[in-house]
mmCIF file of C-alpha atoms in Angstrom:
data_model
loop_
_atom_site.group_PDB
_atom_site.id
_atom_site.type_symbol
_atom_site.label_atom_id
_atom_site.label_comp_id
_atom_site.label_asym_id
_atom_site.label_seq_id
_atom_site.Cartn_x
_atom_site.Cartn_y
_atom_site.Cartn_z
ATOM 1 C CA MET A 23 -33.855 -254.441 -97.010
ATOM 2 C CA ALA A 24 -37.144 -253.899 -98.840
ATOM 3 C CA ASN A 25 -40.041 -251.774 -97.738
ATOM 4 C CA ALA A 26 -42.968 -251.741 -100.174
ATOM 5 C CA THR A 27 -46.171 -249.766 -100.146
ATOM 6 C CA ALA A 28 -49.501 -250.792 -101.647
ATOM 7 C CA HIS A 29 -49.663 -251.381 -105.399
ATOM 8 C CA SER A 30 -49.854 -247.779 -106.535
ATOM 9 C CA ILE A 31 -50.975 -246.804 -110.013
ATOM 10 C CA ASP A 32 -49.512 -243.316 -109.585
ATOM 11 C CA GLY A 33 -45.886 -244.276 -109.986
ATOM 12 C CA ALA A 34 -43.346 -245.862 -107.725
ATOM 13 C CA SER A 35 -39.673 -245.353 -107.073
ATOM 14 C CA VAL A 36 -36.862 -247.373 -105.635
ATOM 15 C CA VAL A 37 -33.762 -245.900 -104.054
ATOM 16 C CA ILE A 38 -30.904 -248.395 -104.185
ATOM 17 C CA THR A 39 -27.696 -247.804 -102.260
ATOM 18 C CA HIS A 40 -24.467 -249.665 -102.886
ATOM 19 C CA ARG A 41 -21.274 -249.036 -100.954
ATOM 20 C CA VAL A 42 -18.516 -250.166 -103.287
ATOM 21 C CA HIS A 43 -14.939 -251.013 -102.281
ATOM 22 C CA GLY A 44 -12.697 -248.052 -103.143
ATOM 23 C CA ASP A 45 -10.649 -249.947 -105.722
ATOM 24 C CA LYS A 46 -13.715 -251.461 -107.424
ATOM 25 C CA HIS A 47 -15.491 -248.367 -108.758
ATOM 26 C CA ASP A 48 -14.435 -248.988 -112.376
ATOM 27 C CA GLU A 49 -15.801 -252.532 -112.222
ATOM 28 C CA TYR A 50 -19.043 -251.239 -110.698
ATOM 29 C CA GLU A 51 -19.394 -248.664 -113.496
ATOM 30 C CA ARG A 52 -19.020 -251.468 -116.074
ATOM 31 C CA TRP A 53 -21.673 -253.450 -114.197
ATOM 32 C CA LEU A 54 -24.010 -250.428 -114.360
ATOM 33 C CA GLU A 55 -23.573 -250.439 -118.149
ATOM 34 C CA GLU A 56 -24.724 -254.072 -118.146
ATOM 35 C CA ILE A 57 -27.777 -253.735 -115.871
ATOM 36 C CA THR A 58 -29.081 -250.343 -117.087
ATOM 37 C CA PRO A 59 -30.432 -251.483 -120.491
ATOM 38 C CA LEU A 60 -32.169 -254.479 -118.884
ATOM 39 C CA CYS A 61 -33.903 -252.254 -116.356
ATOM 40 C CA ARG A 62 -34.890 -249.734 -119.021
ATOM 41 C CA ALA A 63 -36.470 -252.535 -121.071
ATOM 42 C CA SER A 64 -38.683 -253.603 -118.146
ATOM 43 C CA ALA A 65 -42.445 -253.056 -118.259
ATOM 44 C CA GLY A 66 -43.469 -249.702 -116.827
ATOM 45 C CA TYR A 67 -39.965 -248.217 -116.668
ATOM 46 C CA LEU A 68 -39.971 -244.372 -116.527
ATOM 47 C CA ASP A 69 -36.466 -243.160 -115.665
ATOM 48 C CA TRP A 70 -33.180 -243.842 -113.914
ATOM 49 C CA HIS A 71 -30.818 -241.493 -112.051
ATOM 50 C CA ILE A 72 -27.422 -242.288 -110.584
ATOM 51 C CA VAL A 73 -25.861 -240.242 -107.807
ATOM 52 C CA ARG A 74 -22.202 -241.191 -107.865
ATOM 53 C CA PRO A 75 -19.951 -240.914 -104.822
ATOM 54 C CA VAL A 76 -18.395 -237.508 -104.263
ATOM 55 C CA PRO A 77 -14.687 -238.096 -103.486
ATOM 56 C CA GLY A 78 -13.961 -237.381 -99.851
ATOM 57 C CA VAL A 79 -17.674 -236.998 -98.997
ATOM 58 C CA THR A 80 -19.366 -240.352 -99.618
ATOM 59 C CA GLN A 81 -18.473 -243.857 -100.758
ATOM 60 C CA THR A 82 -21.997 -244.755 -101.837
ATOM 61 C CA TYR A 83 -23.660 -245.038 -105.216
ATOM 62 C CA THR A 84 -27.355 -244.170 -105.065
ATOM 63 C CA VAL A 85 -29.548 -245.325 -107.946
ATOM 64 C CA ILE A 86 -33.087 -243.963 -108.189
ATOM 65 C CA ILE A 87 -35.415 -245.799 -110.573
ATOM 66 C CA ARG A 88 -39.017 -244.849 -111.292
ATOM 67 C CA PHE A 89 -41.758 -247.068 -112.724
ATOM 68 C CA ASP A 90 -45.377 -246.348 -113.588
ATOM 69 C CA THR A 91 -46.715 -248.741 -110.924
ATOM 70 C CA THR A 92 -45.467 -250.407 -107.776
ATOM 71 C CA ALA A 93 -46.263 -253.791 -109.338
ATOM 72 C CA HIS A 94 -43.985 -253.104 -112.329
ATOM 73 C CA LEU A 95 -41.238 -251.840 -110.036
ATOM 74 C CA GLU A 96 -41.472 -254.888 -107.788
ATOM 75 C CA GLY A 97 -41.467 -257.065 -110.910
ATOM 76 C CA TRP A 98 -38.095 -255.612 -111.910
ATOM 77 C CA MET A 99 -36.662 -255.786 -108.383
ATOM 78 C CA ARG A 100 -37.627 -259.478 -108.090
ATOM 79 C CA SER A 101 -36.691 -260.414 -111.646
ATOM 80 C CA GLU A 102 -34.324 -263.237 -112.430
ATOM 81 C CA ALA A 103 -32.154 -260.900 -114.539
ATOM 82 C CA ARG A 104 -31.645 -258.459 -111.657
ATOM 83 C CA ALA A 105 -31.003 -261.272 -109.153
ATOM 84 C CA ARG A 106 -28.355 -262.763 -111.455
ATOM 85 C CA LEU A 107 -26.612 -259.394 -111.900
ATOM 86 C CA ILE A 108 -26.732 -258.584 -108.174
ATOM 87 C CA GLU A 109 -25.008 -261.899 -107.442
ATOM 88 C CA LYS A 110 -22.383 -261.018 -110.052
ATOM 89 C CA VAL A 111 -21.639 -257.596 -108.483
ATOM 90 C CA ARG A 112 -21.966 -258.585 -104.815
ATOM 91 C CA PRO A 113 -18.178 -259.111 -104.317
ATOM 92 C CA LEU A 114 -17.675 -255.395 -105.095
ATOM 93 C CA PHE A 115 -19.940 -254.282 -102.218
ATOM 94 C CA VAL A 116 -18.806 -253.225 -98.784
ATOM 95 C CA GLY A 117 -22.340 -253.871 -97.520
ATOM 96 C CA ALA A 118 -25.514 -255.277 -99.041
ATOM 97 C CA ASP A 119 -27.873 -254.482 -101.899
ATOM 98 C CA ASP A 120 -29.987 -252.039 -99.887
ATOM 99 C CA PHE A 121 -33.153 -250.650 -101.387
ATOM 100 C CA TYR A 122 -36.335 -248.879 -100.402
ATOM 101 C CA ILE A 123 -39.499 -248.918 -102.541
ATOM 102 C CA SER A 124 -42.039 -246.143 -102.216
ATOM 103 C CA SER A 125 -44.807 -244.415 -104.049
ATOM 104 C CA GLY A 126 -45.321 -240.703 -103.653
ATOM 105 C CA LEU A 127 -42.945 -237.784 -103.200
ATOM 106 C CA ASP A 128 -40.263 -239.214 -100.923
ATOM 107 C CA PHE A 129 -38.141 -240.464 -103.840
ATOM 108 C CA TRP A 130 -36.830 -236.904 -104.197
ATOM 109 C CA PHE A 131 -34.548 -237.488 -101.234
ATOM 110 C CA THR A 132 -32.840 -240.616 -99.990
ATOM 111 C CA PRO A 133 -35.135 -242.285 -97.427
ATOM 112 C CA ALA A 134 -34.115 -242.802 -93.829
ATOM 113 C CA GLY A 135 -34.025 -246.590 -94.332
ATOM 114 C CA ALA A 136 -31.195 -246.382 -96.853
ATOM 115 C CA ARG A 137 -27.574 -246.257 -95.841
ATOM 116 C CA ALA A 138 -26.684 -243.393 -98.164
ATOM 117 C CA LYS A 139 -25.809 -240.015 -96.693
ATOM 118 C CA LEU A 140 -29.032 -238.047 -96.176
ATOM 119 C CA PRO A 141 -29.366 -234.362 -96.994
ATOM 120 C CA VAL A 142 -30.108 -232.273 -93.917
ATOM 121 C CA ARG A 143 -33.740 -231.260 -93.518
ATOM 122 C CA TRP A 144 -33.122 -227.515 -94.000
ATOM 123 C CA LYS A 145 -31.572 -228.235 -97.411
ATOM 124 C CA GLN A 146 -34.550 -230.404 -98.358
ATOM 125 C CA TYR A 147 -36.832 -227.576 -97.265
ATOM 126 C CA LEU A 148 -34.958 -224.889 -99.225
ATOM 127 C CA LEU A 149 -34.720 -227.041 -102.336
ATOM 128 C CA THR A 150 -38.417 -227.946 -102.323
ATOM 129 C CA TRP A 151 -39.507 -224.388 -101.554
ATOM 130 C CA SER A 152 -37.277 -222.907 -104.259
ATOM 131 C CA ALA A 153 -38.843 -225.307 -106.779
ATOM 132 C CA ILE A 154 -42.459 -224.791 -105.712
ATOM 133 C CA TYR A 155 -42.329 -220.978 -105.461
ATOM 134 C CA PRO A 156 -41.856 -220.236 -109.194
ATOM 135 C CA LEU A 157 -44.409 -222.911 -110.082
ATOM 136 C CA ALA A 158 -46.928 -221.386 -107.663
ATOM 137 C CA LEU A 159 -46.445 -218.046 -109.424
ATOM 138 C CA ALA A 160 -46.472 -219.274 -113.030
ATOM 139 C CA VAL A 161 -48.909 -222.195 -113.168
ATOM 140 C CA PRO A 162 -52.041 -220.196 -112.198
ATOM 141 C CA LEU A 163 -51.265 -217.744 -115.011
ATOM 142 C CA VAL A 164 -51.603 -220.611 -117.498
ATOM 143 C CA VAL A 165 -54.145 -222.926 -115.872
ATOM 144 C CA ALA A 166 -56.817 -220.368 -114.916
ATOM 145 C CA PRO A 167 -57.162 -218.947 -118.473
ATOM 146 C CA ALA A 168 -57.106 -222.495 -119.902
ATOM 147 C CA LEU A 169 -59.981 -223.467 -117.605
ATOM 148 C CA ARG A 170 -61.974 -220.412 -118.717
ATOM 149 C CA LEU A 171 -61.321 -221.310 -122.384
ATOM 150 C CA ALA A 172 -62.537 -224.850 -121.663
ATOM 151 C CA GLY A 173 -65.779 -223.398 -120.292
ATOM 152 C CA VAL A 174 -65.106 -224.163 -116.626
ATOM 153 C CA PRO A 175 -66.732 -221.427 -114.541
ATOM 154 C CA PRO A 176 -64.441 -219.373 -112.327
ATOM 155 C CA GLY A 177 -64.221 -220.691 -108.817
ATOM 156 C CA VAL A 178 -61.477 -220.988 -106.251
ATOM 157 C CA PRO A 179 -61.897 -224.708 -105.438
ATOM 158 C CA ILE A 180 -61.864 -225.866 -109.080
ATOM 159 C CA THR A 181 -59.024 -223.553 -110.080
ATOM 160 C CA THR A 182 -57.019 -224.514 -106.990
ATOM 161 C CA LEU A 183 -57.609 -228.203 -107.698
ATOM 162 C CA ALA A 184 -56.329 -227.838 -111.267
ATOM 163 C CA VAL A 185 -53.368 -225.616 -110.306
ATOM 164 C CA THR A 186 -52.198 -227.943 -107.526
ATOM 165 C CA ALA A 187 -52.568 -230.983 -109.799
ATOM 166 C CA VAL A 188 -50.314 -229.336 -112.398
ATOM 167 C CA VAL A 189 -47.779 -228.151 -109.779
ATOM 168 C CA VAL A 190 -47.496 -231.620 -108.210
ATOM 169 C CA PHE A 191 -47.209 -233.270 -111.633
ATOM 170 C CA LEU A 192 -44.415 -230.878 -112.643
ATOM 171 C CA MET A 193 -42.627 -231.336 -109.305
ATOM 172 C CA VAL A 194 -42.725 -235.149 -109.440
ATOM 173 C CA TYR A 195 -42.041 -235.771 -113.122
ATOM 174 C CA VAL A 196 -40.175 -232.709 -114.409
ATOM 175 C CA VAL A 197 -38.625 -230.395 -111.832
ATOM 176 C CA MET A 198 -37.327 -232.405 -108.858
ATOM 177 C CA PRO A 199 -35.590 -235.261 -110.705
ATOM 178 C CA ARG A 200 -33.553 -232.699 -112.661
ATOM 179 C CA TYR A 201 -33.180 -230.134 -109.877
ATOM 180 C CA THR A 202 -31.852 -232.608 -107.299
ATOM 181 C CA ARG A 203 -29.366 -233.913 -109.861
ATOM 182 C CA LEU A 204 -28.253 -230.346 -110.653
ATOM 183 C CA VAL A 205 -27.603 -229.437 -107.002
ATOM 184 C CA GLN A 206 -26.554 -232.858 -105.680
ATOM 185 C CA ARG A 207 -23.083 -231.679 -104.543
ATOM 186 C CA TRP A 208 -24.626 -228.951 -102.378
ATOM 187 C CA LEU A 209 -27.527 -231.121 -101.248
ATOM 188 C CA PHE A 210 -25.310 -233.957 -99.991
ATOM 189 C CA SER A 211 -22.413 -231.843 -98.672
#
């Protein structure tokens, strides 16, 4: 399954879900070691996160890959190298090679179109709020003085524009990829 958005220049993510036969996890891990360096060498690659199955909770591997543009991401997903390696690993799957391509913020959580276990909405809410709250307190303390030093006159719209730009940047590229990985057991339990 593939669901692509317009060719974004603001980054794009793919969430890939693979249900692997219970006795094939070691083989799948070896396959990951083979495909990971090829993906990382692709044009526009930014980062890669693997959420491994939690014994007794889920049987699904979830791989989240981010690229700088949707075009670069789609280039990797349609590449001959990836197609060859998917065919190689397909016998290990219970289901199919499911993936969902998006640009924007929804890569933080597994999308509804994927077959991976989804975190409940209240956990998504608490996680996002707990990440934004300290940023909303701290970022204005740095950005507002920096704007004044740069000669930008004080004003709520300009300061708010700059503060929100920094908060969203930090959420997308710094905080949420690490935070969701840190609390994945709680998030998906």
